[in-house]
Every structure is written in structure tokens, then in C-alpha cells.
Coordinates of C-alpha atoms in Angstrom, one line a residue:
M1017 CA -89.1 -109.2 73.1
A1018 CA -85.6 -110.1 71.7
T1019 CA -86.0 -111.9 68.3
G1020 CA -83.5 -114.6 67.4
H1021 CA -81.0 -114.1 64.7
R1022 CA -79.6 -116.6 62.2
L1023 CA -75.9 -115.9 62.3
L1024 CA -73.2 -114.1 64.1
L1025 CA -69.7 -113.9 62.6
E1026 CA -67.5 -112.6 65.4
N1027 CA -64.2 -110.7 65.5
A1028 CA -63.0 -111.2 61.9
R1029 CA -59.5 -110.0 61.1
Q1030 CA -61.0 -108.3 58.0
V1031 CA -64.5 -107.9 56.7
V1032 CA -64.5 -106.9 53.0
L1033 CA -67.7 -104.9 52.5
V1034 CA -66.7 -104.1 48.8
C1035 CA -69.2 -101.2 48.9
A1036 CA -70.2 -99.1 52.0
R1037 CA -72.6 -96.5 50.5
G1038 CA -75.1 -98.6 48.6
E1039 CA -73.3 -98.3 45.2
R1040 CA -74.9 -100.5 42.5
F1041 CA -71.5 -100.9 40.8
L1042 CA -67.9 -99.6 41.1
T1043 CA -65.9 -98.0 38.3
G1044 CA -62.8 -95.8 37.9
P1045 CA -61.1 -94.5 41.0
A1046 CA -63.6 -96.1 43.4
L1047 CA -61.9 -99.4 42.5
R1048 CA -58.5 -98.4 43.9
S1049 CA -59.3 -99.6 47.4
L1050 CA -62.4 -101.4 48.5
A1051 CA -64.3 -100.8 51.8
V1052 CA -62.7 -103.1 54.4
L1053 CA -63.3 -103.2 58.2
E1054 CA -60.6 -104.6 60.6
G1055 CA -61.6 -106.5 63.8
A1056 CA -65.3 -106.5 62.9
S1057 CA -68.4 -108.7 63.4
L1058 CA -71.5 -109.3 61.2
V1059 CA -75.1 -110.3 62.0
V1060 CA -77.5 -112.0 59.7
G1061 CA -81.2 -111.9 60.7
S1062 CA -83.7 -114.7 60.6
D1063 CA -84.9 -113.4 57.2
G1064 CA -81.4 -114.1 55.7
L1065 CA -80.5 -110.4 55.4
I1066 CA -77.6 -108.6 57.0
K1067 CA -78.7 -106.7 60.2
A1068 CA -75.5 -105.2 61.4
I1069 CA -71.8 -104.9 60.5
G1070 CA -69.2 -103.0 62.6
P1071 CA -66.4 -103.1 65.2
A1072 CA -66.5 -106.4 67.2
D1073 CA -67.0 -104.6 70.6
V1074 CA -69.8 -102.4 69.3
I1075 CA -71.7 -105.4 67.8
Q1076 CA -71.1 -107.4 71.0
R1077 CA -72.7 -104.6 73.1
Q1078 CA -75.5 -104.1 70.7
F1079 CA -76.5 -107.8 70.5
S1080 CA -75.7 -108.9 74.1
G1081 CA -78.4 -111.2 75.4
E1082 CA -79.7 -111.9 71.9
T1083 CA -79.9 -115.5 70.5
F1084 CA -78.2 -116.8 67.3
E1085 CA -78.9 -120.0 65.5
E1086 CA -75.2 -120.1 64.8
R1087 CA -72.1 -118.2 65.9
I1088 CA -68.7 -118.5 64.1
D1089 CA -65.5 -117.3 65.6
C1090 CA -63.7 -115.6 62.7
S1091 CA -60.5 -114.6 64.7
G1092 CA -57.6 -114.3 62.3
K1093 CA -59.9 -114.9 59.3
C1094 CA -61.3 -112.8 56.5
V1095 CA -64.9 -112.4 55.6
L1096 CA -65.9 -111.6 52.0
P1097 CA -69.1 -111.3 50.0
G1098 CA -70.2 -114.5 48.3
L1099 CA -68.7 -114.5 44.8
V1100 CA -70.9 -113.9 41.8
D1101 CA -70.3 -115.8 38.5
A1102 CA -71.8 -113.7 35.8
H1103 CA -71.5 -116.1 32.8
T1104 CA -71.9 -119.9 32.8
H1105 CA -73.2 -122.7 30.5
P1106 CA -73.7 -125.4 33.3
V1107 CA -76.4 -127.7 31.9
W1108 CA -75.2 -130.2 29.3
A1109 CA -74.3 -133.7 28.5
G1110 CA -71.4 -134.9 26.4
E1111 CA -68.0 -133.6 27.7
R1112 CA -65.4 -132.5 25.1
V1113 CA -62.0 -133.5 26.6
H1114 CA -61.1 -134.9 23.2
E1115 CA -61.5 -131.5 21.7
F1116 CA -59.1 -130.0 24.3
A1117 CA -56.5 -132.3 22.8
M1118 CA -57.3 -131.1 19.3
K1119 CA -57.0 -127.5 20.4
L1120 CA -53.6 -128.2 22.0
A1121 CA -52.5 -129.6 18.7
G1122 CA -53.5 -126.4 16.9
A1123 CA -57.1 -126.6 15.9
T1124 CA -59.1 -123.4 16.4
Y1125 CA -62.5 -123.0 18.0
M1126 CA -64.1 -122.5 14.5
D1127 CA -62.2 -125.4 12.9
I1128 CA -63.8 -127.7 15.5
H1129 CA -67.2 -126.0 15.2
Q1130 CA -67.2 -126.4 11.4
A1131 CA -66.2 -130.1 11.7
G1132 CA -69.4 -130.8 13.6
G1133 CA -67.8 -130.6 17.0
G1134 CA -68.0 -127.8 19.6
I1135 CA -71.5 -126.7 20.4
N1136 CA -73.0 -129.2 17.9
F1137 CA -71.4 -132.1 19.7
T1138 CA -72.8 -131.0 23.0
V1139 CA -76.2 -130.3 21.5
E1140 CA -76.5 -133.9 20.2
H1141 CA -75.8 -135.3 23.6
T1142 CA -77.9 -132.8 25.5
R1143 CA -80.9 -133.6 23.3
Q1144 CA -80.6 -137.3 24.1
A1145 CA -80.1 -136.9 27.8
S1146 CA -83.0 -137.2 30.2
E1147 CA -84.1 -134.2 32.4
E1148 CA -83.0 -136.2 35.5
E1149 CA -79.5 -136.9 34.1
L1150 CA -79.1 -133.2 33.2
F1151 CA -80.3 -132.2 36.7
C1152 CA -77.9 -134.5 38.5
S1153 CA -74.8 -133.4 36.6
F1154 CA -75.9 -129.7 36.9
R1155 CA -76.4 -130.1 40.7
Q1156 CA -72.9 -131.6 41.0
R1157 CA -71.4 -128.7 39.0
L1158 CA -73.2 -126.1 41.2
Q1159 CA -71.8 -127.8 44.3
C1160 CA -68.3 -127.4 42.9
M1161 CA -68.9 -123.7 42.2
M1162 CA -70.3 -123.3 45.7
R1163 CA -67.2 -124.9 47.3
A1164 CA -65.1 -122.3 45.4
G1165 CA -67.1 -119.5 47.1
T1166 CA -69.8 -118.8 44.5
T1167 CA -73.3 -117.9 45.9
L1168 CA -75.0 -116.4 42.8
V1169 CA -74.6 -117.9 39.3
E1170 CA -75.9 -116.9 35.9
C1171 CA -77.0 -120.1 34.1
K1172 CA -77.6 -120.3 30.3
S1173 CA -79.6 -122.7 28.2
G1174 CA -78.3 -123.0 24.6
Y1175 CA -77.4 -126.7 24.0
G1176 CA -80.9 -127.6 22.7
L1177 CA -81.4 -125.1 19.8
N1178 CA -84.8 -126.7 19.3
L1179 CA -87.7 -125.5 21.6
E1180 CA -88.1 -128.9 23.3
T1181 CA -84.5 -129.2 24.5
E1182 CA -84.2 -125.5 25.4
L1183 CA -87.3 -125.9 27.6
K1184 CA -85.8 -129.1 29.1
M1185 CA -82.7 -127.1 30.0
L1186 CA -84.7 -124.2 31.4
R1187 CA -86.8 -126.6 33.6
V1188 CA -83.6 -128.1 35.0
I1189 CA -82.4 -124.6 35.9
E1190 CA -85.8 -123.8 37.4
R1191 CA -85.7 -127.0 39.5
A1192 CA -82.3 -126.1 40.8
R1193 CA -83.4 -122.6 41.6
R1194 CA -86.2 -124.0 43.8
E1195 CA -84.3 -126.9 45.4
L1196 CA -80.7 -125.7 46.0
P1197 CA -79.4 -123.0 48.3
L1198 CA -77.5 -121.0 45.6
D1199 CA -79.1 -118.1 43.8
L1200 CA -79.4 -118.5 40.1
S1201 CA -80.1 -116.1 37.2
A1202 CA -81.6 -117.9 34.3
T1203 CA -80.7 -117.0 30.7
Y1204 CA -82.5 -118.2 27.6
C1205 CA -79.8 -118.8 25.0
G1206 CA -81.6 -120.5 22.2
A1207 CA -79.5 -118.4 19.7
H1208 CA -76.3 -120.0 20.8
S1209 CA -75.7 -121.5 17.4
V1210 CA -77.6 -122.0 14.1
P1211 CA -79.0 -125.6 14.3
K1212 CA -78.1 -128.1 11.6
G1213 CA -80.4 -127.9 8.6
K1214 CA -81.6 -124.3 9.2
T1215 CA -80.4 -121.0 7.8
V1216 CA -79.7 -118.1 10.2
I1217 CA -82.9 -116.4 9.1
E1218 CA -85.0 -119.6 9.6
A1219 CA -83.4 -120.1 13.1
T1220 CA -84.2 -116.5 14.0
D1221 CA -87.8 -116.7 12.8
D1222 CA -88.2 -120.0 14.8
I1223 CA -87.0 -118.2 18.0
I1224 CA -89.1 -115.1 17.5
N1225 CA -92.3 -116.9 16.3
N1226 CA -92.1 -120.1 18.4
H1227 CA -89.6 -120.1 21.3
L1228 CA -90.3 -116.6 22.8
P1229 CA -94.1 -116.8 22.8
R1230 CA -93.9 -120.2 24.6
L1231 CA -91.4 -118.8 27.1
R1232 CA -93.7 -115.9 27.7
E1233 CA -96.6 -118.2 28.4
L1234 CA -94.6 -120.4 30.8
S1235 CA -93.3 -117.4 32.6
R1236 CA -96.8 -115.9 33.0
H1237 CA -98.1 -119.2 34.6
G1238 CA -95.1 -119.2 37.0
D1239 CA -93.7 -122.5 35.5
L1240 CA -90.4 -120.9 34.5
H1241 CA -88.5 -117.9 35.8
I1242 CA -86.3 -116.4 33.1
D1243 CA -84.2 -113.3 33.7
N1244 CA -82.0 -112.8 30.6
I1245 CA -81.9 -113.3 26.9
D1246 CA -78.6 -114.2 25.1
V1247 CA -77.5 -114.5 21.5
F1248 CA -74.0 -115.6 20.2
C1249 CA -73.4 -112.6 17.9
E1250 CA -70.5 -113.8 15.7
K1251 CA -69.4 -114.2 12.1
G1252 CA -70.9 -117.4 10.8
V1253 CA -73.4 -117.6 13.7
F1254 CA -75.9 -114.7 14.3
D1255 CA -75.1 -111.5 12.5
L1256 CA -75.9 -108.0 13.8
D1257 CA -79.3 -107.9 12.2
T1258 CA -80.6 -111.3 13.4
T1259 CA -79.0 -110.6 16.9
R1260 CA -80.9 -107.3 17.1
R1261 CA -84.3 -109.0 16.2
I1262 CA -83.9 -111.7 18.8
L1263 CA -82.7 -109.3 21.6
E1264 CA -85.5 -106.9 20.9
G1265 CA -88.0 -109.7 21.0
G1266 CA -86.6 -110.7 24.5
K1267 CA -86.6 -107.1 25.7
K1268 CA -90.3 -106.8 24.8
M1269 CA -91.0 -109.8 27.1
G1270 CA -89.2 -108.0 29.9
L1271 CA -86.0 -110.0 29.8
Q1272 CA -82.6 -108.3 30.5
I1273 CA -80.3 -108.3 27.4
N1274 CA -77.1 -110.1 28.3
F1275 CA -75.3 -111.5 25.2
H1276 CA -72.1 -112.8 23.7
G1277 CA -70.4 -110.2 21.5
D1278 CA -67.2 -109.3 19.7
E1279 CA -65.4 -112.5 20.7
L1280 CA -63.7 -113.9 17.6
H1281 CA -64.3 -111.1 15.1
P1282 CA -65.1 -107.3 15.6
M1283 CA -68.9 -107.3 15.0
K1284 CA -70.0 -103.9 16.5
A1285 CA -71.9 -106.0 19.1
A1286 CA -70.9 -103.5 21.9
E1287 CA -72.4 -100.6 19.9
L1288 CA -75.6 -102.6 19.3
G1289 CA -75.8 -103.6 23.0
A1290 CA -75.3 -100.0 24.2
E1291 CA -78.1 -98.9 21.8
L1292 CA -80.5 -101.6 22.9
G1293 CA -79.9 -100.8 26.6
A1294 CA -78.2 -104.2 27.3
Q1295 CA -77.5 -105.0 30.9
A1296 CA -74.3 -106.8 29.9
I1297 CA -72.2 -108.0 27.0
S1298 CA -69.8 -110.9 27.4
H1299 CA -66.4 -111.7 25.9
L1300 CA -65.4 -108.5 24.0
E1301 CA -61.9 -109.7 23.0
E1302 CA -62.4 -107.9 19.6
V1303 CA -64.4 -104.9 20.8
S1304 CA -63.7 -101.5 19.1
D1305 CA -62.8 -98.3 20.9
E1306 CA -66.2 -96.9 19.9
G1307 CA -67.9 -99.9 21.4
I1308 CA -66.0 -99.4 24.7
A1309 CA -67.0 -95.7 24.8
A1310 CA -70.7 -96.6 24.0
M1311 CA -70.8 -99.2 26.8
A1312 CA -69.3 -96.8 29.3
A1313 CA -72.0 -94.2 28.4
A1314 CA -74.8 -96.7 28.5
K1315 CA -73.7 -98.3 31.8
C1316 CA -73.7 -101.6 30.0
T1317 CA -71.5 -104.2 31.9
A1318 CA -68.5 -105.8 30.2
V1319 CA -68.5 -109.4 31.4
L1320 CA -64.9 -110.6 30.8
L1321 CA -63.9 -114.3 30.7
P1322 CA -60.2 -114.8 31.4
T1323 CA -60.4 -118.6 31.3
T1324 CA -61.8 -118.6 27.7
A1325 CA -59.0 -116.3 26.3
Y1326 CA -56.5 -118.4 28.2
M1327 CA -57.8 -121.9 27.1
L1328 CA -58.5 -120.9 23.5
R1329 CA -55.3 -118.8 23.3
L1330 CA -57.3 -115.8 22.1
K1331 CA -56.3 -112.2 22.4
Q1332 CA -57.0 -111.0 25.9
P1333 CA -59.9 -108.6 26.3
R1334 CA -58.7 -105.0 26.9
A1335 CA -59.7 -104.7 30.5
R1336 CA -57.4 -101.8 31.3
K1337 CA -58.8 -99.7 28.4
M1338 CA -62.3 -100.5 29.6
L1339 CA -61.5 -99.6 33.2
E1340 CA -59.8 -96.3 32.2
E1341 CA -62.9 -95.4 30.0
G1342 CA -65.2 -96.0 33.0
V1343 CA -66.9 -99.2 31.8
I1344 CA -68.4 -101.4 34.5
V1345 CA -66.2 -104.5 34.4
A1346 CA -67.5 -107.9 35.7
L1347 CA -66.0 -111.4 35.6
G1348 CA -67.4 -114.9 34.8
S1349 CA -66.0 -118.4 34.6
D1350 CA -67.7 -119.2 31.3
F1351 CA -67.9 -122.7 32.7
N1352 CA -68.8 -124.9 29.7
P1353 CA -67.5 -128.1 28.0
N1354 CA -65.0 -125.9 26.0
A1355 CA -63.6 -124.0 29.1
Y1356 CA -64.0 -126.2 32.1
C1357 CA -63.4 -124.1 35.2
F1358 CA -65.7 -123.7 38.3
S1359 CA -63.5 -121.4 40.3
M1360 CA -64.1 -117.6 40.6
P1361 CA -60.9 -117.3 42.7
M1362 CA -58.9 -118.7 39.7
V1363 CA -60.8 -116.5 37.3
M1364 CA -59.9 -113.4 39.5
H1365 CA -56.2 -114.6 39.5
L1366 CA -56.2 -114.9 35.7
A1367 CA -57.9 -111.5 35.4
C1368 CA -55.0 -110.0 37.4
V1369 CA -52.2 -111.7 35.7
N1370 CA -53.4 -111.9 32.1
M1371 CA -55.7 -108.9 31.9
R1372 CA -53.6 -106.6 34.2
M1373 CA -56.4 -106.0 36.7
S1374 CA -55.6 -105.1 40.3
M1375 CA -56.8 -107.4 43.1
P1376 CA -59.5 -104.8 44.2
E1377 CA -60.7 -104.4 40.6
A1378 CA -60.9 -108.2 40.3
L1379 CA -62.8 -108.7 43.5
A1380 CA -65.3 -105.9 42.7
A1381 CA -65.7 -107.5 39.2
A1382 CA -66.5 -110.9 40.9
T1383 CA -69.0 -109.4 43.4
I1384 CA -70.8 -106.1 43.1
N1385 CA -70.2 -105.6 39.3
A1386 CA -71.1 -109.2 38.5
A1387 CA -74.3 -108.8 40.5
Y1388 CA -75.0 -105.6 38.6
A1389 CA -74.5 -107.5 35.3
L1390 CA -77.4 -109.7 36.4
G1391 CA -79.6 -106.8 37.7
K1392 CA -79.1 -108.0 41.3
S1393 CA -76.7 -105.6 42.8
H1394 CA -79.4 -104.0 45.0
T1395 CA -79.5 -107.4 47.0
H1396 CA -76.2 -109.1 46.2
G1397 CA -72.5 -108.4 45.7
S1398 CA -71.5 -106.6 48.8
L1399 CA -71.7 -106.9 52.6
E1400 CA -74.1 -104.0 53.6
V1401 CA -77.0 -103.8 56.0
G1402 CA -80.2 -104.9 54.3
K1403 CA -78.5 -107.0 51.7
Q1404 CA -78.6 -110.8 51.5
G1405 CA -76.3 -112.6 54.0
D1406 CA -74.1 -114.4 51.4
V1407 CA -70.6 -114.8 52.7
V1408 CA -67.3 -116.5 52.2
I1409 CA -64.9 -117.0 55.2
I1410 CA -61.2 -117.7 54.4
N1411 CA -58.5 -118.8 56.7
A1412 CA -56.0 -116.1 55.9
S1413 CA -54.9 -112.8 57.5
R1414 CA -55.6 -110.7 54.4
W1415 CA -58.4 -111.1 51.8
E1416 CA -56.0 -110.9 48.9
H1417 CA -54.9 -114.5 49.6
L1418 CA -58.1 -115.7 47.8
I1419 CA -56.7 -114.3 44.6
Y1420 CA -52.9 -114.7 45.3
Q1421 CA -53.0 -118.4 46.1
F1422 CA -53.7 -119.7 42.6
G1423 CA -55.7 -122.9 42.8
G1424 CA -55.6 -122.6 46.6
H1425 CA -59.2 -121.9 47.3
H1426 CA -60.0 -125.4 48.5
E1427 CA -57.6 -125.0 51.4
L1428 CA -58.4 -121.4 52.1
I1429 CA -62.2 -121.4 52.2
D1430 CA -63.5 -122.5 55.6
Y1431 CA -67.2 -121.6 55.1
V1432 CA -69.6 -120.6 52.4
I1433 CA -72.8 -119.0 53.7
A1434 CA -76.1 -118.2 51.8
K1435 CA -78.8 -116.1 53.4
G1436 CA -77.0 -116.6 56.7
K1437 CA -77.1 -120.4 56.5
V1438 CA -73.8 -122.4 56.2
I1439 CA -74.0 -124.3 52.9
Y1440 CA -70.4 -125.5 52.8
K1441 CA -68.0 -126.1 55.7
K1442 CA -64.5 -127.4 55.1

């Protein structure tokens, strides 16, 4: 008996597979040209997984007489994998538009932080906000990301700094994970800043003795699903030693290490991450040559954040050097009140212009390599049989338009699809 299928995408001008041989990530020469099919069709089964991809006439013969819940004619259009945003801080109250004005007038990130603004400002407001308020604003932000083509998002806590508010943020992420069609990777980031009135040692002890045991218990009972642990390893925040203690505590609980390192000062965070078996390290504007070599050897992903370097006017991370050394390079929007950008197409464009990445390198960094940074590249990040049917359809004759048309993604994106279901249609 013929079983019904969820979705048929017919006769696309281009289908960008990104990978065609089950690669978990792409580095070096493999990034020169991505796997692309011309004049192709794609089938997603009722389980939400890709059943077939190939030349349109072959797929038509293979599936003639079979039923589909939805068919989309993709003539003249391009089909790409759903985009993956490998680094966001999307749950918070208290926007910081006034601080953007201060930065434009010359204040640095650390000037604002030390004057009680920055993370501290957002922490105050997030502590006061109700869970429902936080969920409503979070849902709205996720919808903006989705309309820009994102189907898998890493989401951090980190604006609570006390156990009660961190748990409130993680419950909000958990609720979204259960109720919304996007896939989320949840990150505990209680070590985002040292809370007022505590020393770094006291904050670290609190996390290790109180936060992590409570998270372990909630995870065991299935109340929360947490994937990653993060620390802001930075001068004046968490030093190398306290960062190591917290990350090791998370690793013992089975969390993937995925942390902020070498952003404003060279801290040897990359070397530490490589040694601890980190899945990913973000920022890396100030990473050392030794750190780059260590990350390449350890297959530790570099999550680069072009919007942050752009908005804070920091030194650009050395993407070219990393790519030449064989580091797995991924991209994230770093969406947060300090760098307000939802759009992975704009992130890819900035990566190409400001960090000198090629368009294939940027797309791989926003799909397969970003999925790898989250430990999900076996199911996400490319269009291959057996993987999840997460797709973006753009109304353009070549896929590069998604990067080339800066800020043009709203006009370009016709459909966003998750697990074979249309979740956004222009």
C-alpha cells in the first residue's frame, strides 16, 4: 500500500544540499563549492524526514501515484537547508537602545558594563519580568528569526545570574521547545557575568554547589532539557581557572561545552576549550595562533559573530586564518540587547564582507557547521536523505542571492519549512 508523504518540492532551479556524503562538518577545500543539484525535486515523509532528492523527472517517476499533504512548485526558485543560528541570547526584558547611543558616542562595552549597564541592566529587568512576559517576547523573537530562514536556534539563559531567574529563563526556553515548530538547543549560561555583591569565587562556588545540582535533578525528571554549558571567560568576568571549574562541572553532567572566549582580551580560552573537549567556542576576536591550532586539532567549532564585531567596532575575528588552519567555522547572530539582529542572511553577508569569507564558506557555516557546533549535524544542517526536512525556499535563480541581497531576505524568502511542514509563507 502506498503511504502518504508530507511534502513534495518540485522542479527547483537549484537544490543546495550543502553536503552529499553524510559529512558532519565541512573544512578546508571541501568549502570551495557546496553540493548543488539543478532542476531537482525533494520529498519529505510523514515522519518529517527527507525521503528522496534527485532530478525532477526521476523523482516524478519514483513517486507517481503517491499522495502528498502538500506540493510546492519550485520552478525558477532555489531550495536551501533551514539556517542554523549557533549563538543567541533571546530571553530577556529591558532593551538597551539607550546604550547603543552611548556606544555610538564612544563608550566601550566594558565602560557601560562597569557603570552598571550592559548585562547588569538586562539582569535587573529580567529578574522582575514574569515568566509569561518573557515567553511572549521570546516567541515573537523566534518568529522573526524563522521568517529570516532560521529553523534551529541555540538559546542561552544568563540574564538571571541567580538560580531562581536562570531557572525561569530555562523554563521559558523549554516551553518554546515544546510548543513552537522551530528546533532549539538550550544552553545554561549562569556564568554570563559575576552578580552584584559576589566575588568571582563566590559566584563560581554558587554555580557548582547550587545551580548545577538543581539542573541535574530537573533534567533527570524530564522537566528541563539542557544541551550546553556556557561561561563568559573574560578579563574582569570569569578567569581561566573559574571557567575551567564550571565547564568541567557541566561536562560531568553530560552537557556539551560551548562557551564565550577570547573576545575582548586574549585569555587562552581556545586552548582551554580544546583541552576540555569543547564542542564550540564563540567570539574569538583575540584568539592566539596556538589557540587556533589547538581548536583545529580538537575539532572544536569556532562560532564567529560578525554582528558583534560590527556593532561594537571590535577587531574582526580571523576567519581566514582559522579556515586555512582547518578549524570548523560556524556563524551565529549573537542576538541580544547589545547586538540586535535576527537575520542569518545578514550575518552571512557581514561574514563575507568583513571577515573575508566566501559565500559557500558562509552558507556552510550557517548550516552544517552551525549544526555541528550544537552536536546536531547528524540530523540538521544539510539536505540529505534521512535528515530532518528543514528547508528555505527563495525566489531567485541562484542561491547566492540570499547572501548577496543585504537585508533583502524578507522579499526573497517564499517559504520556511520545518520537518516538512510550512511554518512561514510569504
